[in-house]
XYZ file of C-alpha atoms in Angstrom:
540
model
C 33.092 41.603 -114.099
C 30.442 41.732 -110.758
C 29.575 45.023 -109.230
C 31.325 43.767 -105.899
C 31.283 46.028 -102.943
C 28.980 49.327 -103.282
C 29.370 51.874 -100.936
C 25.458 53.633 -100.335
C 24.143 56.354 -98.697
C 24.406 54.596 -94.903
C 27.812 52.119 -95.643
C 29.241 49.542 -97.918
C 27.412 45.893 -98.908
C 28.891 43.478 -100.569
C 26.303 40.912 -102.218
C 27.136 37.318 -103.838
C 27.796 36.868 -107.434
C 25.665 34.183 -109.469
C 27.422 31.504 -111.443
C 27.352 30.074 -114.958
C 25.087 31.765 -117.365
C 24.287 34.171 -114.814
C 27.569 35.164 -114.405
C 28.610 38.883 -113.607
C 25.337 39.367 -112.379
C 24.981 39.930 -108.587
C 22.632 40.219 -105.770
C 22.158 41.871 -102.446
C 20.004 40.472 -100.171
C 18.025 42.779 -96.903
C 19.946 45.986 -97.774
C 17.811 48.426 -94.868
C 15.437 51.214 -96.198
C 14.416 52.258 -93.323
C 15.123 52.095 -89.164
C 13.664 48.912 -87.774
C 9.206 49.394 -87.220
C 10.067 48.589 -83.425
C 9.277 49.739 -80.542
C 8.166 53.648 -80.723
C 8.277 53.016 -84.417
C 5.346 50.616 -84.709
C 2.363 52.273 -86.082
C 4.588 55.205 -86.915
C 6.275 56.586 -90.131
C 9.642 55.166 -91.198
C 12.371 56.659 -90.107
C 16.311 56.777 -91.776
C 18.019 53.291 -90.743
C 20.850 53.733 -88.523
C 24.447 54.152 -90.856
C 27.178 50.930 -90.507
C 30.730 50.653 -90.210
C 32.962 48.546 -92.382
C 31.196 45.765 -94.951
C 27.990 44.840 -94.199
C 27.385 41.509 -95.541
C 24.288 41.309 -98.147
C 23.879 37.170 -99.004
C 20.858 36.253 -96.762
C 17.320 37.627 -97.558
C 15.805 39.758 -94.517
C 12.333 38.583 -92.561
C 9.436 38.820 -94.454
C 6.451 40.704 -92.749
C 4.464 39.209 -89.777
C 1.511 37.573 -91.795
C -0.486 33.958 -91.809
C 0.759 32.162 -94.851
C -1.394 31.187 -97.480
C -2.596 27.766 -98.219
C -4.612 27.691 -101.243
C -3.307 26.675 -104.388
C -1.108 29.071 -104.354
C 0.869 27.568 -101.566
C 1.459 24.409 -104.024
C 2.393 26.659 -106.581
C 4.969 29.585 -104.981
C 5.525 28.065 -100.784
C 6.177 24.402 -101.713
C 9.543 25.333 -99.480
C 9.889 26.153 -96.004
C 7.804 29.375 -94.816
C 10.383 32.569 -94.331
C 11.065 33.789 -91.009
C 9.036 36.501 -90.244
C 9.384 39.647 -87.976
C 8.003 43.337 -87.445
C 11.682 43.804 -88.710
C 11.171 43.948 -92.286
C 12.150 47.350 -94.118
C 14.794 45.785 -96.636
C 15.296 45.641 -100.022
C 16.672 43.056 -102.331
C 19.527 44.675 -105.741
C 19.661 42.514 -108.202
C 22.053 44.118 -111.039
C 24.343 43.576 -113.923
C 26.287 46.773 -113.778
C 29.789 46.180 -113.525
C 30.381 49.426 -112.338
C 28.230 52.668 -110.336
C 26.917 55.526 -112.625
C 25.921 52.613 -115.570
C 22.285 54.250 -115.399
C 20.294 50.833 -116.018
C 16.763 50.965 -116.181
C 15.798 50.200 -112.921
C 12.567 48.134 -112.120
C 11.239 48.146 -108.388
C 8.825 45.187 -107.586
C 6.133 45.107 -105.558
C 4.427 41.293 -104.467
C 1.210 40.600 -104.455
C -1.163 39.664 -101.465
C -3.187 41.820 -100.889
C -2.062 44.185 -98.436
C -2.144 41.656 -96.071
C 0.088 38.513 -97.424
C 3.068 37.091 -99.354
C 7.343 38.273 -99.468
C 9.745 40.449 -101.607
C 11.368 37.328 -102.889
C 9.184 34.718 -103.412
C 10.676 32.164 -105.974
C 8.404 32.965 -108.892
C 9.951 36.087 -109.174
C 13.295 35.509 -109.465
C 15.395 38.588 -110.443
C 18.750 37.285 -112.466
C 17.043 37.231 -116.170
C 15.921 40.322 -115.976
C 19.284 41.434 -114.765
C 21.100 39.767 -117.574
C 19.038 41.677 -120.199
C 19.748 44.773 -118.458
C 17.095 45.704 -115.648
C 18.805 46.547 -112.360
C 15.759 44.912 -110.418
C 14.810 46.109 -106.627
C 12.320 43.768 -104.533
C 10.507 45.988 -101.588
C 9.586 44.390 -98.252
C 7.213 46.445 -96.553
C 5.168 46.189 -93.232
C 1.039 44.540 -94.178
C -2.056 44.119 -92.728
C -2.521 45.075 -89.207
C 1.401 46.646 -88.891
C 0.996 48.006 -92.457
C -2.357 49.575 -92.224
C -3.993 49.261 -89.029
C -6.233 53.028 -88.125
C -7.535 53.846 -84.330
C -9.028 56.640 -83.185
C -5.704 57.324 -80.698
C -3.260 57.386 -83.422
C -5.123 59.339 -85.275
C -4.818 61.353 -82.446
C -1.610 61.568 -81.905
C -0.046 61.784 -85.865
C -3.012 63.881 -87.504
C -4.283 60.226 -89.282
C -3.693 56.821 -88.737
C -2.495 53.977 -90.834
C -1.211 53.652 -94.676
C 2.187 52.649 -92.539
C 2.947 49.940 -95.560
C 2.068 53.127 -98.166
C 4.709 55.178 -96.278
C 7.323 52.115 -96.778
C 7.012 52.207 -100.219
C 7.494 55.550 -100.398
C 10.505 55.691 -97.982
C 12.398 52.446 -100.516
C 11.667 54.921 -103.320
C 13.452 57.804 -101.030
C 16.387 55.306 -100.743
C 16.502 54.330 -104.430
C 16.713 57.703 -106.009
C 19.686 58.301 -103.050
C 21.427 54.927 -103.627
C 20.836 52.714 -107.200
C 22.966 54.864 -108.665
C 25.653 52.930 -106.596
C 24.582 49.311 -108.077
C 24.581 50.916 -111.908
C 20.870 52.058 -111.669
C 19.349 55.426 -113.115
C 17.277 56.869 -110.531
C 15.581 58.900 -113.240
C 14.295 55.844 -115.187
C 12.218 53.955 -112.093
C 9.256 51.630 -113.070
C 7.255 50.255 -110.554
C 5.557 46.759 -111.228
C 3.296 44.426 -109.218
C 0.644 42.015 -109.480
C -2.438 42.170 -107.596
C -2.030 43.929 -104.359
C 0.909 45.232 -105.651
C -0.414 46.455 -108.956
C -2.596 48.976 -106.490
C 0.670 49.942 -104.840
C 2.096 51.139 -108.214
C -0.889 53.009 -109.016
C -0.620 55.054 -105.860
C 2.925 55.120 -105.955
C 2.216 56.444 -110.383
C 0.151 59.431 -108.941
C 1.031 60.416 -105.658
C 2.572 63.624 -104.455
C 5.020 61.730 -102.354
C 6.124 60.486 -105.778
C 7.184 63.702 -107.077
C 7.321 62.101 -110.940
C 9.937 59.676 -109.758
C 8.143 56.992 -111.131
C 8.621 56.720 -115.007
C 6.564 53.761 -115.589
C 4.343 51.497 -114.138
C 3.303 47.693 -114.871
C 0.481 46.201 -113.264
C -0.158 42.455 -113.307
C -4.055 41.811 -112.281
C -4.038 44.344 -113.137
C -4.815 48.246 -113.228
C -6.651 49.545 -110.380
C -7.689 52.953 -111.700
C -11.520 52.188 -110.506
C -10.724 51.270 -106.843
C -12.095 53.631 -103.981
C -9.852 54.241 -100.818
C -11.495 53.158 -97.834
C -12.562 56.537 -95.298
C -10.302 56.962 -92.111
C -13.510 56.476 -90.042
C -14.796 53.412 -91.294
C -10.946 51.983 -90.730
C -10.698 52.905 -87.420
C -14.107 51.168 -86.737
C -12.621 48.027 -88.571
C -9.311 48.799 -86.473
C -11.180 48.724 -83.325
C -12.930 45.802 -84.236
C -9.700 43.832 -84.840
C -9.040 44.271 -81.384
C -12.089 43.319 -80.180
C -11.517 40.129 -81.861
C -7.586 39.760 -80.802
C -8.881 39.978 -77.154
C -7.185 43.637 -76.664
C -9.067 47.020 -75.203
C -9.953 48.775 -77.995
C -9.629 51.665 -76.052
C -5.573 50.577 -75.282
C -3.314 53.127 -75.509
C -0.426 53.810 -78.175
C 2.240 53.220 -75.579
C 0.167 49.792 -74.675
C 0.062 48.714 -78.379
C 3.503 49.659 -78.621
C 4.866 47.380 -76.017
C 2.622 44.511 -76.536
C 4.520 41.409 -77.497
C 4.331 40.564 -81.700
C 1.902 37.282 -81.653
C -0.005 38.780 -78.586
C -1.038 41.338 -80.994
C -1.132 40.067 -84.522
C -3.917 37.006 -84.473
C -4.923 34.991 -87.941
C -7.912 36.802 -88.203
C -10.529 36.492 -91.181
C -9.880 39.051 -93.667
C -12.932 41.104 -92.996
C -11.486 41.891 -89.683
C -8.063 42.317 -90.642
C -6.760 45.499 -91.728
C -5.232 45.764 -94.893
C -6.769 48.838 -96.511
C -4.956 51.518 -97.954
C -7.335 55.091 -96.658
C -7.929 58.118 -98.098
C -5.783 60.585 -95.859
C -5.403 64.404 -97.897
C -1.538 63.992 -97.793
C -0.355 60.703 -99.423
C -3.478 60.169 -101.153
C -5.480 63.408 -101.484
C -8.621 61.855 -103.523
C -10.846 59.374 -102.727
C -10.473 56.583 -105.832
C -7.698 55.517 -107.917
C -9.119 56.998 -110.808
C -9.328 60.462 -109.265
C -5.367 60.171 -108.593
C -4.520 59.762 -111.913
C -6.625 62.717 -113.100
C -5.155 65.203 -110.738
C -2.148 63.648 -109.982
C -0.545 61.454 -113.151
C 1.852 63.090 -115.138
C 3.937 61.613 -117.815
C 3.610 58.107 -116.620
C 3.823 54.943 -119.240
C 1.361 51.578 -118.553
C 1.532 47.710 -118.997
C -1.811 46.600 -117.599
C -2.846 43.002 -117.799
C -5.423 40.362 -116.980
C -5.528 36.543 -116.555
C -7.810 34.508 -118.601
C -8.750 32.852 -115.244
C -9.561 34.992 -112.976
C -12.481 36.870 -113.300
C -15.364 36.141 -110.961
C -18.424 35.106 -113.540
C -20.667 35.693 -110.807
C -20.135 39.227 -108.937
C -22.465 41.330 -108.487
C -23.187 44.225 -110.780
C -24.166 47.906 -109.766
C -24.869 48.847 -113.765
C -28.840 48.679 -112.516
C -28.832 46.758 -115.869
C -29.798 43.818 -113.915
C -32.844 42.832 -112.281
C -32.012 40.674 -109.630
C -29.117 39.729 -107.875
C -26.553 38.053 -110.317
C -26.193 35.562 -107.222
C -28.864 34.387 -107.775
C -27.188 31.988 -110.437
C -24.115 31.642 -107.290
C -25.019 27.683 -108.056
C -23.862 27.862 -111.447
C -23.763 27.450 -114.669
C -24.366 23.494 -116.273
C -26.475 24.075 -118.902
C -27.164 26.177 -121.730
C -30.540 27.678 -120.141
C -28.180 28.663 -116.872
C -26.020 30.547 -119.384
C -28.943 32.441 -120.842
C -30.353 33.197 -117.752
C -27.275 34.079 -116.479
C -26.950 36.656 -119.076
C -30.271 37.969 -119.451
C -30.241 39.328 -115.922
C -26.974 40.160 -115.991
C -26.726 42.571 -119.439
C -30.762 43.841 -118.685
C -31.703 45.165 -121.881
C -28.566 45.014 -123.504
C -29.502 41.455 -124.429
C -31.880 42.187 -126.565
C -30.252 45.221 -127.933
C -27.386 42.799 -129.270
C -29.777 39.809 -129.731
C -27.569 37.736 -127.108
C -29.280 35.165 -127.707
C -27.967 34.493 -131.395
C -25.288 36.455 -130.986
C -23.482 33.637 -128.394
C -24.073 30.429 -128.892
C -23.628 27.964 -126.547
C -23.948 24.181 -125.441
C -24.773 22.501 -122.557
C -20.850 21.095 -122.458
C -19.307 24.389 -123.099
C -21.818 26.954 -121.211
C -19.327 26.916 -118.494
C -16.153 27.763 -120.258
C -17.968 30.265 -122.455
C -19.585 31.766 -119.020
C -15.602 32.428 -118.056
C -14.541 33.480 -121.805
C -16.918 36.532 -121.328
C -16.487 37.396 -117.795
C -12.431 37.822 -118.298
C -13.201 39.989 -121.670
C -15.446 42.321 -119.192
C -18.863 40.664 -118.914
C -19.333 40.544 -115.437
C -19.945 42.564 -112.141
C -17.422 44.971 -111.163
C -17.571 43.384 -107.263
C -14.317 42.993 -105.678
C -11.430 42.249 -107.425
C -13.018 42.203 -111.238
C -12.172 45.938 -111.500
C -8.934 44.995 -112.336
C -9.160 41.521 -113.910
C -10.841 42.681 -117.185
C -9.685 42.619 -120.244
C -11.849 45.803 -121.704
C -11.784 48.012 -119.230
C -7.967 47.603 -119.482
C -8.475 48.649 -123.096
C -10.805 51.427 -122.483
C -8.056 52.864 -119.786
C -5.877 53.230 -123.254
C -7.971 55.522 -124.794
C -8.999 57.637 -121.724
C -5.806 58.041 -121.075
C -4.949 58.989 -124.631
C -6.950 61.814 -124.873
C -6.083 63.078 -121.138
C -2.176 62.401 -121.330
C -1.479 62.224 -124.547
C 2.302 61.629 -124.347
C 1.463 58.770 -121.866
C 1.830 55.221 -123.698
C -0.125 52.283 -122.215
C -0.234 48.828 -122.969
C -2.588 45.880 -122.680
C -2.363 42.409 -122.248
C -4.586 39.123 -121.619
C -2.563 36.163 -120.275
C -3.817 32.845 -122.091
C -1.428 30.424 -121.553
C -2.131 27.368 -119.588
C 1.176 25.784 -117.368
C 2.112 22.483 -117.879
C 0.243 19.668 -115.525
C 1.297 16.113 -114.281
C -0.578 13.453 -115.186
C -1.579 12.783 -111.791
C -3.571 16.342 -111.999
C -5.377 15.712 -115.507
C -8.842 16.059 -114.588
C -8.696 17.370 -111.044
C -9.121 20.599 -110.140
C -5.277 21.640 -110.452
C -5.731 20.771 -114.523
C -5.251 23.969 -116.286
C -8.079 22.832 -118.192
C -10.357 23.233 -115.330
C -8.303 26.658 -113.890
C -7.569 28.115 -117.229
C -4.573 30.693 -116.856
C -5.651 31.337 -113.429
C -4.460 34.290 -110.831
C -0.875 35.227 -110.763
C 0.534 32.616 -112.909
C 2.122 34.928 -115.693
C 4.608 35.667 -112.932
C 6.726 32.471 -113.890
C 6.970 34.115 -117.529
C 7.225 37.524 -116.824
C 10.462 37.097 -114.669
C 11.475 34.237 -116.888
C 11.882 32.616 -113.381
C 10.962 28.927 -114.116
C 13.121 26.206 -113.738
C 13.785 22.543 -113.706
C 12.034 21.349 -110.780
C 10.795 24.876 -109.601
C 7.809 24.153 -108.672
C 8.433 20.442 -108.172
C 4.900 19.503 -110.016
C 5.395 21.446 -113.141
C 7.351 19.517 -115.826
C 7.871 22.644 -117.947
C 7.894 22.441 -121.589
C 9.672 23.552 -124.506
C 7.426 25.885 -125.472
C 7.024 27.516 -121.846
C 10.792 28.005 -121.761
C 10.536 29.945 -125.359
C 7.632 32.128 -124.509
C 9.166 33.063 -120.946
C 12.230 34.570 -122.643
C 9.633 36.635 -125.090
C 7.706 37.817 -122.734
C 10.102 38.508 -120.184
C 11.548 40.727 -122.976
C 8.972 42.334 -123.369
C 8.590 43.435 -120.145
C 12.916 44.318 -120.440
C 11.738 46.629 -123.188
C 9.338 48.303 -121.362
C 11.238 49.173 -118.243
C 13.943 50.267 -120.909
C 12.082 53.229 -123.035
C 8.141 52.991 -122.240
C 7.708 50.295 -125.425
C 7.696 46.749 -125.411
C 8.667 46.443 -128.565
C 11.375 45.240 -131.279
C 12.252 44.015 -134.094
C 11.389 39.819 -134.257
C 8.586 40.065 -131.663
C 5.329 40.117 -132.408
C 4.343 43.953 -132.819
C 1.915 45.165 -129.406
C -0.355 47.986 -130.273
C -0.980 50.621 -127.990
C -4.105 50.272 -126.362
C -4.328 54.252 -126.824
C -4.186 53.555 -130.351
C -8.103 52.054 -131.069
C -8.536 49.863 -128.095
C -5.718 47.750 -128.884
C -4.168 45.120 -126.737
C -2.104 41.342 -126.917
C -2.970 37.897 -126.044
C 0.018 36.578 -124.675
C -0.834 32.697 -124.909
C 0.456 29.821 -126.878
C 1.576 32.175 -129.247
C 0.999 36.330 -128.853
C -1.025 38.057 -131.145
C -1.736 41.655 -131.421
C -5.048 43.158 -131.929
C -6.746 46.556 -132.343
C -10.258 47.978 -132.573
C -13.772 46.853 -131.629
C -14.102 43.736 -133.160
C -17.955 42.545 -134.175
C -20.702 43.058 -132.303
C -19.401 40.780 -129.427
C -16.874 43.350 -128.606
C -19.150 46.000 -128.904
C -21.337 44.780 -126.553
C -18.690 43.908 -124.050
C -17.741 47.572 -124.295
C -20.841 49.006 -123.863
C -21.811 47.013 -121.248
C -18.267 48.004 -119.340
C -19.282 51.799 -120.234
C -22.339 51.311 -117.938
C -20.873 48.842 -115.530
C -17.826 51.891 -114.745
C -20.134 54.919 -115.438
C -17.325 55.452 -117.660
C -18.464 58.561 -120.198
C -19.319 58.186 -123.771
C -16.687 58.260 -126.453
């Protein structure tokens, strides 16, 4: 029997129950968190959304945020349907449950998209709620404001609120307020929350794992591309200059007052800027983020707080730059490549300094001018390469290492580790081109199909999904059921995941998933020393 009408905090919603093996499971679609960021509310903290009368009705998903919609590859992949209407109006979240009745106390998993902190939607198809559901999860999906309405900082709101943006941080926050008050209602136990996100949203868990304003609400935490423990929060100052430099570029006084901003029309304001000059930049403010990094968070501010952290095979950048000092030039220097076996040496060379002689990299790796390339990649997702940009969190050791750091600074804390191997399925029409998986590996974001158990016939039109990627969606996806459910992704006829806590271990979830534990060879040891110096991570 469905849930049906739940009466929360501010009035009654009524959702729409799925059909056919999905049966019994319902959803409600752009249930308010929060007043509408209008008016006197733009650029400000989130206020209580106004209470209803009667049934409010729950079967249409809310406005995503105002953003410029992607068109890379992953446009093909996840927007291959008409774009979402957008608006400032945008505080909603999406209940997905299988509770039949209030007070079941599900595990409750709150999901946070990708993007950046600048792009993408709560309910983008690829992470489709109802499997998780039927094996248990009662699954919330947060909208929340990005880029300039999200996180943009100027001098005269700083002024007038004490600091200035992390408006988007504040959302999350305030859908956390409204799911301890409220899941309850939909058969969810607001004291067993994990948040989960890939990419951009991977750093919102890790905030959300550490913060004060979390007050150890948060149970649990899975980040896809993964954990951003080494990530410094931009200053106030320097996002305020950036702020005021978005509105030299929109056209618009920097000097403009709040009022002004305020009342300025949506698209008058908001312009598809590069990303440089967009905000989207969560800042170190003393209140919901009272350190400067990540990684200072979690040692002053993580408490008993379980981890899934995980990396694509793909997406590791073989060529950013390092600040080990190991190297002696810029690694972009090789920025035109790597086609033969002498580019892969030199590659290396300048990149490891003298650990390649140390390890003999030479002999050690051995390479071809055909597979120099591929091997170039193989290395840079296991955690040879620079920690520039986004690598920080796309790396398979470091991922590892984060297992035994945390062991021996919270040791009741149980983390996880994964590397993402599997390759989708491609039409013939793409063999060869640069949508092959043989050419993209298991690039950014693409576990999300699996995770979520989400794929379908004919979702995305150009995947003809297999046998086999039907099978390993409903093991992995269980996997990540288990997780939400006690802290361990484990049971009995699965194959067994060591803690990463316990000897560096971790799982390739590929073709098949394999565990594996401790520093194996001299390869490994390398990589891990090489990550030691790359992190200024301590000695063991």
């Amino acid at each position: 029997m469905a849930l049906g009408i739940v009466n929360t905090k501010y009035g009654k919603v009524e959702g729409m129950e799925y059909n056919g093996i999905y049966s019994g499971i319902t959803v409600y679609k752009g249930i308010p968190y929060a007043a509408p960021p209008l008016g006197r509310l733009r650029f400000a903290p989130p206020r209580e959304p106004d209470s209803w009368e009667g049934v409010r009705s729950c079967r249409q998903f809310p406005p995503a945020a105002i953003q410029t919609m992607l068109t890379d590859r992953h446009a093909r992949e996840y927007y291959f349907a008409d774009s979402p209407e957008m608006s400032e109006d945008c505080l909603y979240v999406n209940v997905c449950t299988g509770a039949s009745k209030p007070g079941e106390r599900r595990p409750v998993f709150m999901w946070f998209h990708g993007g950046g902190l600048t792009n993408c939607y709560s309910y983008e198809v690829q992470f489709n709620p109802q499997e998780l559901a039927k094996k248990g999860i009662v699954v919330v999906t947060v909208g929340q404001r990005l880029n300039l309405f999200g996180y943009l900082c100027l001098p005269q709101l700083t002024r007038e609120q004490g600091t200035s943006g992390n408006y988007g941080l504040m959302d999350q926050f305030k859908a956390l307020d409204w799911v301890s008050e409220n899941i309850s209602a939909f058969g969810g136990d607001p004291d067993n929350i994990t948040a989960g996100g890939q990419s951009g949203g991977a750093l919102k868990c890790c905030v959300m794992a550490a913060s004060p304003a979390s007050r150890g609400r948060i149970k649990r935490v899975i980040n896809q591309s993964g954990n951003k423990w080494m990530i410094p929060f931009k200053s106030l100052k320097s996002q305020e200059e950036l702020g005021k430099r978005y509105l030299r570029y929109a056209g618009i006084d920097p000097d403009i007052s709040v009022e002004e901003l305020r009342n300025m029309d949506t698209h008058t304001l908001y312009k598809d800027a590069p990303r440089v000059l967009l905000p989207g930049d969560m800042v170190y403010d003393s209140d919901l983020i009272p350190y400067r990094s990540v990684r200072e968070l979690f040692e002053h501010g993580l408490e008993n707080v379980d981890f899934i952290n995980g990396a694509d095979d793909g997406e590791a950048e073989v060529f950013a730059e390092s600040v080990s000092g190991l190297n002696e030039v810029p690694v972009r220097k090789f920025i035109n490549g790597i086609r033969s076996s002498m580019d892969f040496y030199a590659h290396f060379r300048n990149l490891l300094g003298t650990l390649y002689d140390k390890y003999d990299f030479g002999n050690l790796v051995k390479v071809t001018d055909e597979n120099a390339w591929d091997m170039a990649r193989f290395l840079a997702n296991r955690g040879l390469c620079g920690s520039e940009g986004m690598n920080v969190s796309r790396n398979l050791m470091l991922n590892r290492y984060f297992g035994m750091y945390m062991r021996e600074r919270h040791p009741r804390n149980h983390c996880y580790s994964y590397l993402w191997t599997h390759q989708l399925p491609c039409p013939q029409e793409d063999k060869g081109t640069p949508l092959d998986p043989a050419n993209t590996l298991a690039w950014h974001s693409t576990e999300l199909w699996f995770t979520f158990a989400s794929l379908r016939e004919g979702i995305p039109p150009h995947r003809p999904w297999r046998e086999i990627d039907y099978r390993l969606a409903d093991i992995i996806s269980t996997y990540w059921a288990n997780f939400i459910k006690t802290g361990n992704p484990n049971e009995e006829g699965l194959p067994w995941w060591p803690e990463s806590g316990a000897d560096y271990g971790y799982m390739e979830l590929g073709d098949t998933c394999s565990g594996h534990q401790g520093i194996d060879g001299e390869l490994e040891q390398l990589i891990l020393e090489f990550v030691r110096a790359e992190y200024k991570l301590e000695e063991r």
